[in-house]
Structures are given as C-alpha cells and as structure tokens.
Amino acid sequence: MPWTTVQVEKLDNFFIKGDSTGDRVLTYRDALHEAFDQSMERDTKVFIMGEGVDDIAGVFGTTKGLKEKYGSNRVFDTPIAENSLTGIAAGAAMAGLRPVFIHARMDFLLLSLDQLVNHASKWCYMFGGKVKVPLVVRTISARGWGSGAQHSQCIQGMLMNVPGLKIVAPATPYDAKGLMVSAIIDNNPVLFVEHRWLHKTTGNVPKEMYSIPIGKGVIRREGEDITIVAVSYMLVEALKAAEKLQESGISAEIVDLRTLKPFDEEILLESVAKTGRLLIADTGCKTGSVASEIAAFAAEKAFHLLKKPVKRVCCPDTPTPTSDVLEKAFYPGDEHIFNVAMNLVKK
Amino acid sequence: MEKSKLIEMYKTMQLIRLIEQRINDEYKYDEIKTPIHLSIGQEAVAAGVCIHLRKDDYIFGTHRSHAQYIAKGGDIKKMIAELYLRKTGCARGRGGSMHLVDPDVGILGSSAIVGGSIPLGTGTALASKLMNNDRVTVVFFGDGAVDEGTFHESLNFAALKKLPVVYVCENNFYAINSHQLSRQVGDNIYKWAQNYGMPGFRIDGNDVLEVSDYAQKAISRCRRGEGPTFLECLTYRWKGHIGTVDDVGDGYRPREEYDYWVSKCPIKWFSEFLKDTGVLTDEHIKNIDQEIYDLIDEAFNYAQNSPKPSPDELLNFVYAD
Ligand SMILES: Cc1ncc(C[n+]2csc(CCOP(=O)(O)OP(=O)(O)O)c2C)c(N)n1
Ligand SMILES: [Mg+2]
C-alpha cells in the first residue's frame, strides 16, 4: 500500500481528516515543518524550544523561519542544559502550554532522563490523573560519517520501559506530519523519534492539517510468506529487501508500527496469522530493543501462529564505531534483512 | 620565563595551527570520515596551560580537542591516524576526531557530550587527592558547557573537597550558532567559580604569556593541595563550528567581529613578541616551521598508509578484559 493511502482516523474534535490522495510531494523535513507551522497557527499554546531552533539552520530546516513568523516567545534557543530544560518544558506543559522540546541528537536525550522519566512521564499517574503533561520531546538519531559512539544512538528501546511515555517513530513524510500533529495535541509526554536519514525522503503530503492516531500501525506492503516489522529508518531498508525477496519469489509483508508505545498489537497478530514468520528490524542495539519487546509480545500472544522462531535484525551490542569499515559492519541493511528472511522462509 | 619554554610554547602553537590547516586542506578528499572541530585561532590556551603540566598530569577535552591533545604531548601520528580511522589511530579507529586518547601522557579521552568531561576530570583530581599524589588535572571545555548542570555540580564538589583541578573554559562566545548572550545573562562565567568558592579569573586567551602566567599559579596551587582554580580564557574560533566551512556574515557571526579576532591572531602576536625580545629570529622561526612541516608530513604519511580496522574486530573492546 502506498504511503499516501493510509486511512486516517479522527482522534478528537481538533482532528482534520487527511486527504492523502493528492499529488503534493514533500520531504519528511518539510512535512515536519508544516506540522509545526500549522499547529502553531491553530493553537497559540504551542511553542518550540531547543538548541539552535531559531538559528539560520533551524534544526536541519525543520524549524526554519518559524521564529520570524511566530515570534521569539514561541520559538526560542535554549542553553545547553537538556535535563533542566526538559523539566522546564514539562512544567510549562503542566501549566497548560504545549511545548515541543528538540534534541538535535537522540544521544542528548540521555542527559534529560531524570526529568523525562522520573518526572514528566510519571506525573499523571503519581497524582491520580489530576495534572497532565502535554509535552513533545523530539529527537533525531544520526548515522554515518564517523558520528561515533556519542552521536548516533537509537535508544528508543531503552525508553520502551518507561510507563507514561508514548513513543512515536514515523518513517514517512505523511506520517511525520500527521504524528507530529497528534503528538502536539496529545495530553501526555510523547517522544518523537526521528532518524536523520529519513529527513530527505519524500512522499505525498496533503496541505491540510491532519493527524494520524497514536497507536495505529500500517501495512506498507502486503505479503504472504513473512512479516517484516520495520522501525523508523529500517523501513527504507525493509522495503528494499522486500523488493529483492520478491525477485526470489518470496512475498514479504511489511508492517510499520509508526507508534512504538503503545504499539498496534492487532495489526501484528493479523499479519503473523497470515505469514507465520516474523522478522523485526530496529535501528538500535539488539538487547532490550524495540525488536526485543515485539519478539516478547509475539512469544506471548502469537506463539501458536508462528512456524519459525522470531528473528531480530538490529545493531550489535557495541557502541557505534567511528571507522567507516566498522560502521559498515555495524549497521544491518537490506541485504542483512534479505538473508535472514530467506533463511526464515526456507523449508 | 625561560627562553626554552617560550620557544616551546611557540612550537606548540604553530604545530597546532599547521596541523589544523593541513586537516582543513585534506578534508575535501573525504578520507577523513569523521566530524572535525578545528581549533585555529584558539591555540594559545592549550599551549599556555599545558607548558606547565607534567607527563603524568591529566587533561580532559571536548569535541574540539585537537589543540589540547597536541599541547599535552599526545602522539601526533596516532592522532592523524585516528582522524583517518586507521587501526594505528590513538583509539584504533573507534573514536575519530572527537575522541582522542593517549593515556601515556595523561589523556584519558575526550567527550563529545557538552559538559561530559567536567565531572570526569573532577574525578581524576579526586583520585589524586585520595591517593595522596600531586598529579594535577586540567579540564578544557567551551562556553557552552557552562550551561550544563555538570559544570555547576562539579565546580561545587571540587571546591568543597579542595581538589587539584584547573578548569579552563575556552570562551569563544559561541556554541554552534548560539551566542553566549542568547544562553547566559551577561558575560560572567568566571564569577560562577568565585561563587562556588574557588579563585576565578578572566584572561586574554589569545595572549599565551598571560595564559601561561595564570596557569602556572593555578597548577602550583593544586600541587600544594590548596584546591581548584578557574580560568576563563577569551578567544575565538576562526573556522565554522564543524568541518571546514566558514560561518561569517549572512545570519552567522558578524564580519567585524571575525576580522577583529583574526587581527588578534595569537601566533602572529607571539612571534612578533619573540622577535622583538630577541628570543627568536626570522631564521629560527623558518627552521622551526620547517621541522613542524616535516613532522606533519610524516604523521599524514603514516596515517594514510596505515591499515583500516577489519570488520571482524567490530566486537572488540566492548568490555575490558
Ligand atoms: C549534551 C550535548 N548537547 C548538545 C550537543 C551538541 N553540541 C555539540 S558542540 C555544541 C556547542 C558547544 O559549544 P562550546 O561548549 O562553547 O564549545 P565550542 O564548540 O565553542 O568549542 C553543541 C551544542 C552535544 N554535543 N552535547
Ligand atoms: Mg564556544
């Protein structure tokens, strides 16, 4: 199924149903920019903060020009103080605003875990639902050119273990816009996981504001023989692998969960019921990854449907090396997915 | 200051400058596959501080730590090999430009997380105190790191425990494109240190003699067990934040500001000083520079001809033996 024909459901009254049948093409980056622009236009409570959000580069172009349009009260640069700023954003959210706090690298999110995990994500429950924290934390994972151990991490798996935190990881321009709109109107802390390699991808994106429900996955490609669940950038690799598998006579079904927590269990069960084989490709390290969680879910709820053991295609459990040779060995790609899938469908 | 030390500082600054320029020139060939942050313009800080350090003293640096590595006596061949991500690199190709290391001369590694090495350097100083030795630690970081909690928490602890650490803030006024004034009220970095209970000074980071003077006092104070000192060194990076681009004009740094700082070139000033005071002649300088060029050629040759790591080594070093 093409990205543009994703069924959009209404979440609440704010929601505008997306028309994705048009032929308007945007990059992931511009789709995000549009989501911010339209969200800020619609609701004056929305504001953006983070390192360099108002500078000439504008977080890879995603926030460019927004300060000029909405003023420096609503789009502002911050000190390099991730932990406190997360708390500051959370506090502003408690007071009724809708902050979007941006980390140019997911690695910097690690500095803010106290405020994100101990505070923002717990607040609603800890106080019996009396205070809500409608906060969006946007993070971008980098990759390649020696980004190295401290500038390329994909730690979404680690954060699956945080109750109260929603995690979305759109892989297409259409989803980037729709899920950003949803993340902003959601009344909970939402971690918005981006991958730098997705920013340049293009797809059809309607001009109107629309949202994509959090917790809803989508089938990117229908197939019969094997289910491939692909997280974030791994979708691109999985789609390439599916093409190759097709040439070898294997029909792969590609599931894009889009939301990692809470994820769409139904779509997974339906797909595995059809194929009986499950491969999960994640951008993070293997142990404790999103793939691990999905595999555990499959073991619990889809055991009877599986014909083969579940396979995870992830980065190995090592810090990211800087060397180009080692980077190449470190990152699994379409070939890796192809090989593992071939093995799974082998009689 | 003795003549030999003055010459040593000149050599260090010039070595930093010429290595950085060579890296700048080679970068376009795409063989240095790692993000680089050049220290051109900021040479005097590392040179003026490290001249007073012993081999067994520690330093910690940041994403921009070529200068400190060189000034502390880090192995140049291994540094360039690391930039080329070779097996012979100081971090065996696992680190790249932002992660230089040479434990033989007290360089335990630089961190690319802003503020990340301030606690670590405070920790080596704690170890010196607990082990009752007189090894000193110098932590280098930028004005951006002052925004982080680690800066404040570490300074407080170091003052509390009277640790032998010198905090050296290379204030080049910018964190990527963010000016200091968009992140901090006023320009009072050194006053933080005073409030945490340690001597704090603002000095001209482009004047290697002033840096050296203050660093010497701070380091001696550490050796005497009298506790930490903070030096805010005002300086300026000539190149853009990352890579080899320039970031002057057009919504980036103001042209007049850049021109002013280039006119305050730390090396030009110091070489004039050395000539005026009869320490060096043009002839001397020419010879020194030639030696440096040779050293750099040798390092680049070594790096370019070194083997890359092999893919089957990927999982090595995740844990220590
Ligand atoms: C914790 C963290 N946040 C953000 C960044 C992104 N970042 C890399 S360098 C830099 C600016 C640092 O400025 P400064 O400390 O003044 O050092 P300079 O680059 O000027 O030498 C930033 C924000 C980072 N590396 N680590
Ligand atoms: Mg700076």
XYZ file of C-alpha atoms and ligand atoms in Angstrom:
695
model
C 0.000 0.000 0.000
C 1.437 3.406 -0.883
C 2.180 5.734 1.975
C -0.388 8.174 0.764
C -3.426 5.956 1.104
C -3.141 5.437 4.801
C -6.508 5.628 6.452
C -6.641 8.448 8.893
C -8.935 8.272 11.832
C -10.184 11.110 13.899
C -8.811 11.287 17.400
C -10.815 14.176 18.733
C -12.586 17.292 17.603
C -9.423 19.083 16.637
C -8.653 16.494 14.060
C -8.899 17.111 10.398
C -9.108 14.054 8.274
C -6.169 13.850 5.963
C -6.617 13.561 2.269
C -3.599 11.699 1.090
C -4.671 11.037 -2.428
C -3.244 14.284 -3.772
C -0.023 14.523 -5.667
C 1.676 17.082 -3.483
C 5.165 15.862 -2.693
C 7.092 16.941 0.384
C 10.209 15.806 2.138
C 9.996 14.408 5.640
C 11.739 17.551 6.789
C 9.253 19.886 5.143
C 6.356 17.780 6.329
C 7.542 18.301 9.889
C 7.974 21.988 9.269
C 4.421 22.152 8.034
C 3.170 20.288 11.089
C 4.813 22.855 13.360
C 3.621 25.765 11.295
C 0.030 24.595 11.220
C -0.016 23.531 14.868
C 1.329 26.898 15.975
C -1.109 28.705 13.755
C -4.033 26.750 15.152
C -3.120 26.855 18.821
C -1.227 29.690 20.479
C -0.349 27.358 23.346
C 2.134 25.530 21.142
C 5.734 26.671 21.363
C 9.129 25.310 20.329
C 12.340 25.357 22.328
C 15.750 23.790 21.949
C 19.349 24.370 20.980
C 19.540 26.296 17.737
C 15.824 26.119 16.887
C 15.826 29.783 15.880
C 19.151 29.891 14.089
C 19.739 30.050 10.389
C 19.970 26.274 10.039
C 16.751 25.710 12.007
C 17.276 22.093 13.129
C 18.002 20.699 9.663
C 15.417 23.083 8.219
C 12.505 21.786 10.274
C 12.040 24.988 12.287
C 13.437 27.477 9.821
C 11.598 30.791 9.703
C 9.171 29.901 12.496
C 10.653 32.467 14.863
C 10.147 35.153 12.249
C 6.543 34.081 11.859
C 5.533 33.394 15.460
C 7.946 35.492 17.462
C 10.739 34.715 19.863
C 8.353 33.935 22.687
C 7.172 30.878 20.851
C 10.349 29.764 19.105
C 13.490 30.191 21.116
C 17.036 28.983 21.525
C 17.976 27.443 24.857
C 21.095 26.974 26.922
C 22.754 23.571 26.568
C 21.051 22.147 29.623
C 18.975 19.213 28.496
C 17.847 17.873 31.830
C 16.533 21.066 33.369
C 15.068 22.220 30.083
C 13.068 19.018 29.863
C 11.726 19.762 33.301
C 11.089 23.374 32.355
C 9.155 22.257 29.297
C 7.235 19.757 31.436
C 6.388 22.469 33.940
C 5.129 24.738 31.178
C 3.024 21.823 29.970
C 1.575 21.328 33.456
C 0.557 24.985 33.361
C -1.394 24.380 30.172
C 1.012 25.102 27.336
C 2.053 22.636 24.640
C 5.818 22.692 24.381
C 7.856 20.967 21.731
C 11.380 20.462 23.024
C 14.004 19.450 20.488
C 17.240 17.496 20.775
C 19.326 17.616 17.611
C 20.655 14.168 18.553
C 18.983 11.379 20.427
C 22.186 10.981 22.448
C 21.467 14.263 24.225
C 18.163 12.895 25.404
C 20.170 10.758 27.793
C 21.064 13.850 29.782
C 17.396 14.571 30.357
C 16.226 11.218 31.622
C 15.654 12.359 35.165
C 13.130 14.985 34.176
C 11.638 12.876 31.413
C 11.420 9.571 33.259
C 11.195 10.460 36.936
C 9.026 13.465 36.418
C 7.173 14.154 33.161
C 6.221 10.553 32.431
C 5.154 9.725 35.980
C 3.242 12.864 36.813
C -0.193 11.926 35.574
C -0.258 8.586 37.389
C 1.545 9.695 40.524
C -1.048 12.362 41.099
C -4.060 10.312 40.251
C -4.599 11.888 36.864
C -5.001 15.378 38.302
C -2.162 17.009 36.415
C -1.337 16.369 32.793
C 1.886 16.942 30.879
C 1.209 17.545 27.177
C 4.847 17.635 26.171
C 6.528 16.646 22.915
C 10.200 15.733 23.008
C 11.639 15.473 19.530
C 14.891 13.601 18.970
C 16.863 12.905 15.836
C 19.238 9.966 15.540
C 22.228 10.466 13.305
C 24.210 7.885 11.445
C 27.415 7.645 9.476
C 30.448 9.744 8.681
C 32.007 8.773 11.953
C 29.180 10.088 14.082
C 30.568 7.678 16.590
C 29.503 6.364 19.940
C 28.043 9.592 21.312
C 26.278 10.976 18.236
C 24.404 8.105 16.659
C 22.455 6.257 19.295
C 18.931 4.982 18.791
C 17.770 4.406 22.336
C 14.051 4.073 21.760
C 14.288 0.505 23.041
C 15.603 1.705 26.371
C 12.659 4.049 26.690
C 10.046 1.388 25.983
C 10.483 0.627 29.660
C 9.103 3.971 30.812
C 5.450 3.860 31.833
C 3.565 7.022 30.989
C 5.676 7.875 27.975
C 4.306 7.480 24.456
C 6.812 6.886 21.681
C 6.191 7.507 18.005
C 8.663 6.862 15.202
C 7.273 7.902 11.828
C 9.182 6.768 8.776
C 7.365 8.656 6.021
C 6.693 12.338 5.347
C 2.972 11.734 5.585
C 3.320 10.092 8.976
C 5.820 12.658 10.184
C 3.313 15.420 9.725
C 0.299 13.518 10.962
C 2.022 12.106 14.004
C 3.585 15.428 14.959
C 0.141 16.972 14.902
C -1.119 14.124 17.097
C 1.841 14.311 19.450
C 1.220 18.009 19.999
C -2.473 17.572 20.784
C -1.914 14.511 22.950
C -2.209 15.201 26.665
C 0.808 13.097 27.592
C 4.556 13.260 27.142
C 5.273 11.956 23.656
C 8.765 11.085 22.491
C 9.016 11.792 18.772
C 11.757 9.613 17.304
C 13.286 10.741 14.031
C 16.184 9.432 12.033
C 18.389 11.843 10.166
C 18.417 9.584 7.145
C 14.696 9.938 6.812
C 14.694 13.705 6.573
C 15.355 13.639 2.871
C 12.793 11.031 1.962
C 9.770 12.332 0.093
C 6.188 11.313 -0.170
C 2.724 12.661 -0.717
C 1.601 15.014 1.972
C -1.717 16.863 1.911
C -1.594 20.563 2.549
C -4.468 20.491 5.042
C -3.825 19.736 8.641
C -4.482 16.118 9.520
C -3.495 13.733 12.245
C -2.603 10.107 12.495
C -3.775 8.299 15.596
C -1.091 7.329 18.057
C -1.057 3.556 18.468
C -2.056 2.703 14.920
C 0.262 0.822 12.604
C 0.002 0.409 8.881
C 0.782 -2.261 6.303
C 3.303 -0.768 3.892
C 3.351 -3.723 1.589
C 1.158 -6.770 1.577
C 2.657 -10.222 1.517
C 2.069 -13.855 2.357
C 5.314 -15.514 3.384
C 6.917 -13.435 6.080
C 6.088 -10.436 8.232
C 8.789 -7.814 8.492
C 8.245 -5.201 11.154
C 10.480 -2.222 10.486
C 11.197 0.553 12.966
C 11.924 4.104 11.797
C 14.664 4.240 9.161
C 14.735 0.440 8.906
C 11.539 0.769 6.916
C 13.552 2.021 3.972
C 15.885 -0.965 4.226
C 12.978 -3.356 4.669
C 11.196 -2.050 1.580
C 14.344 -2.565 -0.449
C 14.739 -6.046 0.978
C 11.116 -6.857 0.120
C 11.774 -5.924 -3.493
C 14.683 -8.361 -3.610
C 12.719 -11.035 -1.842
C 10.019 -10.632 -4.444
C 12.585 -11.352 -7.140
C 13.400 -14.572 -5.296
C 9.751 -15.491 -5.234
C 9.120 -14.553 -1.632
C 6.343 -12.218 -0.704
C 7.095 -10.181 2.380
C 4.542 -8.201 4.302
C 5.945 -5.009 5.762
C 4.403 -3.666 8.926
C 5.204 -0.138 10.004
C 4.004 0.269 13.566
C 4.607 4.047 13.454
C 3.883 4.195 17.176
C 6.269 2.130 19.280
C 4.440 2.599 22.527
C 1.658 1.700 22.807
C 2.060 -0.343 19.636
C -0.633 -1.762 17.424
C -0.915 -5.365 18.590
C -3.769 -6.193 16.296
C -2.022 -5.396 13.067
C 0.886 -7.566 14.173
C -1.277 -10.513 15.113
C -3.202 -10.314 11.870
C -0.073 -10.236 9.808
C 1.641 -13.067 11.660
C -1.543 -15.115 11.421
C -1.188 -14.793 7.681
C 2.565 -15.396 7.288
C 3.605 -17.448 10.317
C 7.046 -15.840 10.255
C 8.271 -12.702 11.955
C 11.369 -10.625 11.457
C 11.799 -7.322 13.277
C 14.272 -4.700 12.103
C 15.201 -1.950 14.524
C 17.706 0.908 14.354
C 19.026 0.378 17.885
C 21.279 -2.174 19.553
C 19.788 -5.613 19.898
C 19.478 -6.285 23.600
C 16.484 -4.532 25.074
C 15.486 -3.092 21.724
C 12.030 -2.360 20.368
C 12.569 -5.572 18.419
C 13.041 -7.421 21.697
C 9.757 -6.139 23.012
C 7.891 -7.093 19.862
C 9.525 -10.511 19.914
C 8.426 -10.986 23.516
C 4.928 -9.953 22.568
C 4.923 -12.469 19.717
C 6.154 -15.194 22.052
C 3.309 -14.456 24.430
C 0.462 -13.861 22.054
C 1.360 -15.306 18.683
C 3.245 -18.445 19.621
C 0.579 -20.634 18.118
C 0.721 -18.703 14.855
C 4.474 -18.928 14.338
C 6.060 -21.562 12.124
C 9.599 -20.422 12.835
C 11.422 -18.637 15.655
C 11.219 -14.858 15.622
C 14.288 -13.067 14.249
C 15.645 -9.659 15.185
C 17.768 -7.598 12.834
C 19.391 -4.868 14.905
C 22.767 -3.299 15.523
C 25.102 -5.432 17.597
C 25.532 -4.701 21.285
C 28.505 -2.439 20.873
C 28.863 1.317 20.979
C 28.831 2.730 17.432
C 32.328 2.594 15.975
C 33.644 5.605 14.109
C 35.641 3.771 11.455
C 33.875 3.560 8.106
C 34.804 -0.090 7.795
C 33.407 -0.880 11.217
C 30.339 1.287 10.624
C 29.602 -0.835 7.618
C 29.892 -3.974 9.691
C 27.836 -2.425 12.456
C 24.705 -1.366 10.589
C 22.413 -4.030 9.209
C 20.850 -3.138 5.865
C 18.557 -4.533 3.217
C 20.943 -7.350 2.441
C 21.015 -8.462 6.027
C 17.224 -8.398 6.187
C 17.062 -10.279 2.913
C 19.376 -13.029 4.138
C 17.638 -13.504 7.443
C 14.265 -13.528 5.715
C 15.468 -16.097 3.168
C 16.568 -18.340 5.995
C 13.238 -17.997 7.721
C 11.178 -18.988 4.708
C 13.489 -21.843 3.724
C 11.675 -25.133 4.067
C 60.033 32.730 31.766
C 62.981 30.770 30.441
C 63.801 31.145 26.807
C 63.405 27.453 26.133
C 59.854 27.485 27.467
C 58.944 30.471 25.353
C 60.203 28.684 22.282
C 58.397 25.539 23.340
C 55.124 27.432 23.508
C 55.689 28.919 20.088
C 56.374 25.471 18.688
C 53.236 24.055 20.254
C 51.021 26.819 18.931
C 52.494 26.617 15.490
C 52.218 22.832 15.498
C 48.533 23.111 16.358
C 47.929 25.749 13.697
C 49.718 23.910 10.931
C 48.178 20.535 11.744
C 44.730 22.077 11.784
C 45.383 23.773 8.467
C 46.589 20.544 6.964
C 43.492 18.729 8.226
C 41.416 21.539 6.757
C 43.163 21.092 3.398
C 42.914 17.301 3.371
C 39.290 17.114 4.458
C 37.906 17.650 0.973
C 39.366 14.345 -0.187
C 36.822 12.553 2.003
C 39.373 10.241 3.550
C 38.940 11.777 6.995
C 35.495 10.327 7.544
C 34.746 11.870 10.906
C 33.268 15.172 12.038
C 36.058 17.652 12.831
C 36.075 20.752 15.021
C 39.144 22.858 14.334
C 40.944 24.958 16.930
C 42.510 27.502 14.585
C 42.596 30.809 16.482
C 42.434 29.182 19.906
C 45.976 27.779 20.048
C 47.285 29.917 22.899
C 45.013 28.439 25.549
C 46.152 24.833 25.289
C 49.779 25.857 24.716
C 49.911 28.265 27.653
C 48.322 25.820 30.069
C 49.989 22.557 29.089
C 53.504 24.005 29.177
C 53.265 23.706 32.964
C 51.944 20.185 33.103
C 53.949 17.050 33.738
C 53.596 13.986 31.636
C 51.672 12.254 34.425
C 49.181 15.075 34.885
C 45.753 14.580 33.384
C 43.785 16.566 30.866
C 40.267 16.160 29.569
C 38.855 17.777 26.464
C 35.803 18.077 24.279
C 34.679 17.599 20.697
C 37.195 20.361 19.906
C 40.314 18.891 21.448
C 42.992 18.588 18.795
C 44.823 21.528 20.377
C 44.820 20.112 23.880
C 45.943 16.690 22.710
C 48.845 18.205 20.825
C 49.836 20.579 23.624
C 49.828 17.822 26.227
C 52.201 15.802 24.092
C 49.771 13.326 22.584
C 51.276 11.229 19.803
C 50.738 13.140 16.561
C 50.996 10.148 14.257
C 48.365 8.308 16.234
C 46.161 11.375 16.250
C 46.226 11.766 12.481
C 45.781 8.022 12.071
C 42.706 8.287 14.254
C 41.307 11.013 12.025
C 41.853 8.637 9.123
C 40.138 5.965 11.230
C 43.027 3.555 10.978
C 43.924 0.641 13.134
C 47.001 2.567 14.228
C 44.931 5.503 15.462
C 45.048 6.507 19.106
C 41.594 4.971 19.615
C 42.178 2.255 16.995
C 39.612 3.859 14.691
C 36.815 3.541 17.224
C 36.795 7.207 18.234
C 37.647 9.655 15.469
C 38.445 13.320 15.819
C 36.164 13.950 18.785
C 37.552 11.098 20.849
C 41.306 11.426 21.193
C 43.145 9.474 23.822
C 46.739 8.907 24.922
C 46.963 7.505 28.442
C 50.794 7.541 28.286
C 50.685 11.307 28.624
C 47.645 11.619 30.864
C 44.987 11.987 28.181
C 42.233 9.618 29.279
C 39.836 10.582 26.484
C 37.772 13.497 25.225
C 33.975 13.539 25.245
C 31.698 14.880 22.534
C 28.881 15.383 25.011
C 28.931 19.024 26.016
C 29.945 19.220 29.672
C 30.565 15.481 29.698
C 34.191 15.552 30.714
C 33.916 18.104 33.517
C 32.870 15.508 36.107
C 35.448 13.034 34.782
C 38.293 15.497 35.255
C 36.968 16.319 38.690
C 37.111 12.589 39.363
C 40.753 12.167 38.372
C 41.501 15.081 40.679
C 39.619 13.299 43.437
C 41.781 10.243 42.785
C 44.948 12.339 43.119
C 43.733 13.553 46.455
C 42.676 10.125 47.710
C 45.915 8.561 46.512
C 47.870 11.369 48.040
C 49.892 12.238 44.941
C 50.421 15.623 43.363
C 49.114 14.914 39.883
C 47.036 17.790 38.595
C 44.056 17.616 36.245
C 43.127 20.281 33.733
C 39.654 20.152 32.217
C 39.150 22.087 28.996
C 35.668 22.979 27.824
C 33.769 25.675 25.960
C 31.401 28.425 26.996
C 28.578 26.100 26.001
C 29.462 23.625 28.721
C 28.825 26.300 31.330
C 25.123 25.884 30.529
C 25.165 22.290 31.704
C 24.446 21.078 35.209
C 27.658 19.054 35.215
C 29.649 22.293 35.193
C 27.957 23.647 38.296
C 27.794 20.380 40.164
C 31.446 19.612 39.503
C 32.758 23.035 40.483
C 30.852 22.894 43.713
C 32.277 19.469 44.533
C 35.843 20.380 43.586
C 35.763 23.463 45.792
C 34.179 21.528 48.622
C 36.878 18.859 48.522
C 39.720 21.215 47.546
C 40.587 19.069 44.545
C 43.712 19.587 42.427
C 41.901 20.571 39.243
C 42.133 23.581 36.968
C 39.013 24.334 34.954
C 39.873 26.035 31.695
C 36.943 27.498 29.815
C 37.806 28.382 26.238
C 35.214 31.070 25.779
C 34.910 31.612 22.039
C 31.460 33.176 22.544
C 29.575 30.619 20.503
C 28.041 27.206 20.872
C 27.454 26.242 17.258
C 25.463 29.312 16.105
C 24.232 30.366 19.538
C 25.961 33.376 21.000
C 26.804 33.258 24.669
C 24.318 36.051 25.342
C 21.451 34.012 23.962
C 22.247 31.331 26.541
C 23.545 33.201 29.562
C 22.761 36.533 31.209
C 25.775 38.799 30.985
C 29.289 37.603 30.440
C 30.273 36.463 33.855
C 31.447 32.895 33.508
C 34.454 33.262 35.802
C 32.230 34.645 38.539
C 30.432 31.329 38.810
C 33.696 29.840 40.020
C 34.140 32.560 42.602
C 30.686 31.884 43.928
C 31.397 28.190 44.159
C 34.376 29.027 46.317
C 37.454 28.954 44.130
C 39.596 31.637 42.528
C 38.212 32.540 39.113
C 39.825 34.773 36.523
C 39.003 36.095 33.101
C 42.065 36.369 30.924
C 43.047 37.041 27.328
C 43.100 33.593 25.811
C 44.965 34.845 22.770
C 47.878 36.032 24.888
C 49.870 32.919 25.571
C 52.010 34.685 28.168
C 49.003 35.697 30.202
C 47.517 32.226 29.929
C 50.795 30.673 30.949
C 51.180 33.018 33.891
C 47.756 32.264 35.326
C 48.005 28.565 34.554
C 51.317 28.280 36.337
C 49.885 29.796 39.501
C 46.783 27.637 39.321
C 48.749 24.451 38.791
C 51.171 25.233 41.625
C 48.233 25.884 43.875
C 46.888 22.447 43.017
C 50.233 20.830 43.725
C 50.330 22.500 47.125
C 46.960 20.970 47.908
C 45.150 24.303 48.033
C 42.353 23.382 45.675
C 40.905 24.230 42.286
C 41.177 27.339 40.133
C 39.051 28.512 37.238
C 40.364 30.279 34.144
C 38.003 31.810 31.622
C 40.099 32.378 28.510
C 38.563 34.697 25.938
C 39.349 33.509 22.438
C 37.753 32.903 19.053
C 37.500 30.099 16.550
C 38.284 31.126 13.013
C 36.530 28.292 11.203
C 32.883 27.330 11.415
C 31.743 25.155 14.301
C 32.185 21.911 12.426
C 34.040 20.779 9.335
C 35.928 23.194 7.131
C 33.161 25.670 6.390
C 33.279 29.330 7.340
C 30.413 30.843 9.276
C 30.836 34.570 8.874
C 28.201 37.014 7.662
C 24.737 36.140 6.334
C 22.986 35.420 9.633
C 26.089 33.820 11.077
C 28.845 35.587 13.007
C 29.368 39.290 12.236
C 32.184 40.085 9.829
C 33.607 42.895 12.018
C 33.801 40.570 14.997
C 35.600 37.940 12.980
C 38.029 40.470 11.494
C 38.818 41.841 14.918
C 39.732 38.438 16.265
C 41.758 37.469 13.252
C 43.722 40.671 13.759
C 44.383 39.380 17.281
C 45.980 36.203 15.970
C 47.685 34.584 18.950
C 50.552 33.238 16.902
C 51.267 36.373 14.953
C 51.347 38.362 18.154
C 53.589 35.930 19.975
C 56.079 35.516 17.157
C 56.393 39.310 16.941
C 56.978 39.358 20.673
C 59.656 36.700 20.445
C 61.410 38.573 17.704
C 61.166 41.948 19.447
C 62.661 40.491 22.594
C 65.426 38.761 20.720
C 64.336 35.248 21.635
C 63.923 34.182 18.028
C 64.989 35.490 14.656
C 63.192 35.071 11.364
C 65.763 32.453 10.543
C 64.960 30.486 13.721
C 61.278 30.667 13.009
C 61.769 29.427 9.493
C 63.717 26.442 10.776
C 61.163 25.643 13.443
C 58.345 25.844 10.951
C 60.190 23.557 8.577
C 60.651 20.987 11.336
C 56.956 21.185 12.045
C 56.021 20.729 8.411
C 58.233 17.655 8.283
C 56.622 16.252 11.400
C 53.189 16.804 9.927
C 54.127 15.221 6.610
C 55.417 12.236 8.473
C 52.221 11.931 10.501
C 49.968 12.186 7.453
C 52.064 9.677 5.542
C 51.923 7.315 8.458
C 48.168 7.709 8.751
C 47.400 7.426 5.072
C 49.480 4.285 4.784
C 48.129 2.597 7.865
C 45.643 -0.251 7.596
C 41.984 0.197 8.444
C 40.461 -1.986 11.126
C 38.930 -5.164 9.797
C 35.208 -5.849 10.132
C 35.806 -8.905 12.286
C 37.191 -6.653 15.012
C 33.827 -4.966 15.427
C 33.059 -6.504 18.801
C 36.474 -5.963 20.358
C 36.829 -3.623 23.339
C 33.172 -3.528 24.353
C 34.356 -4.778 27.703
C 37.790 -4.621 29.295
C 39.487 -7.939 29.940
C 24.878 17.343 25.790
C 25.058 17.886 24.433
N 24.156 18.750 23.943
C 24.315 19.258 22.714
C 25.387 18.916 21.951
C 25.548 19.465 20.549
N 26.708 20.340 20.505
C 27.882 19.910 20.028
S 29.069 21.062 20.161
C 27.986 22.172 20.798
C 28.428 23.544 21.141
C 29.421 23.565 22.205
O 29.842 24.860 22.411
P 31.051 25.145 23.353
O 30.924 24.331 24.592
O 31.137 26.609 23.535
O 32.309 24.589 22.566
P 32.917 25.098 21.175
O 32.278 24.301 20.097
O 32.654 26.546 21.052
O 34.367 24.778 21.276
C 26.731 21.615 20.929
C 25.562 22.325 21.466
C 26.289 17.985 22.486
N 27.345 17.552 21.801
N 26.122 17.506 23.726
Mg 32.110 28.011 22.411
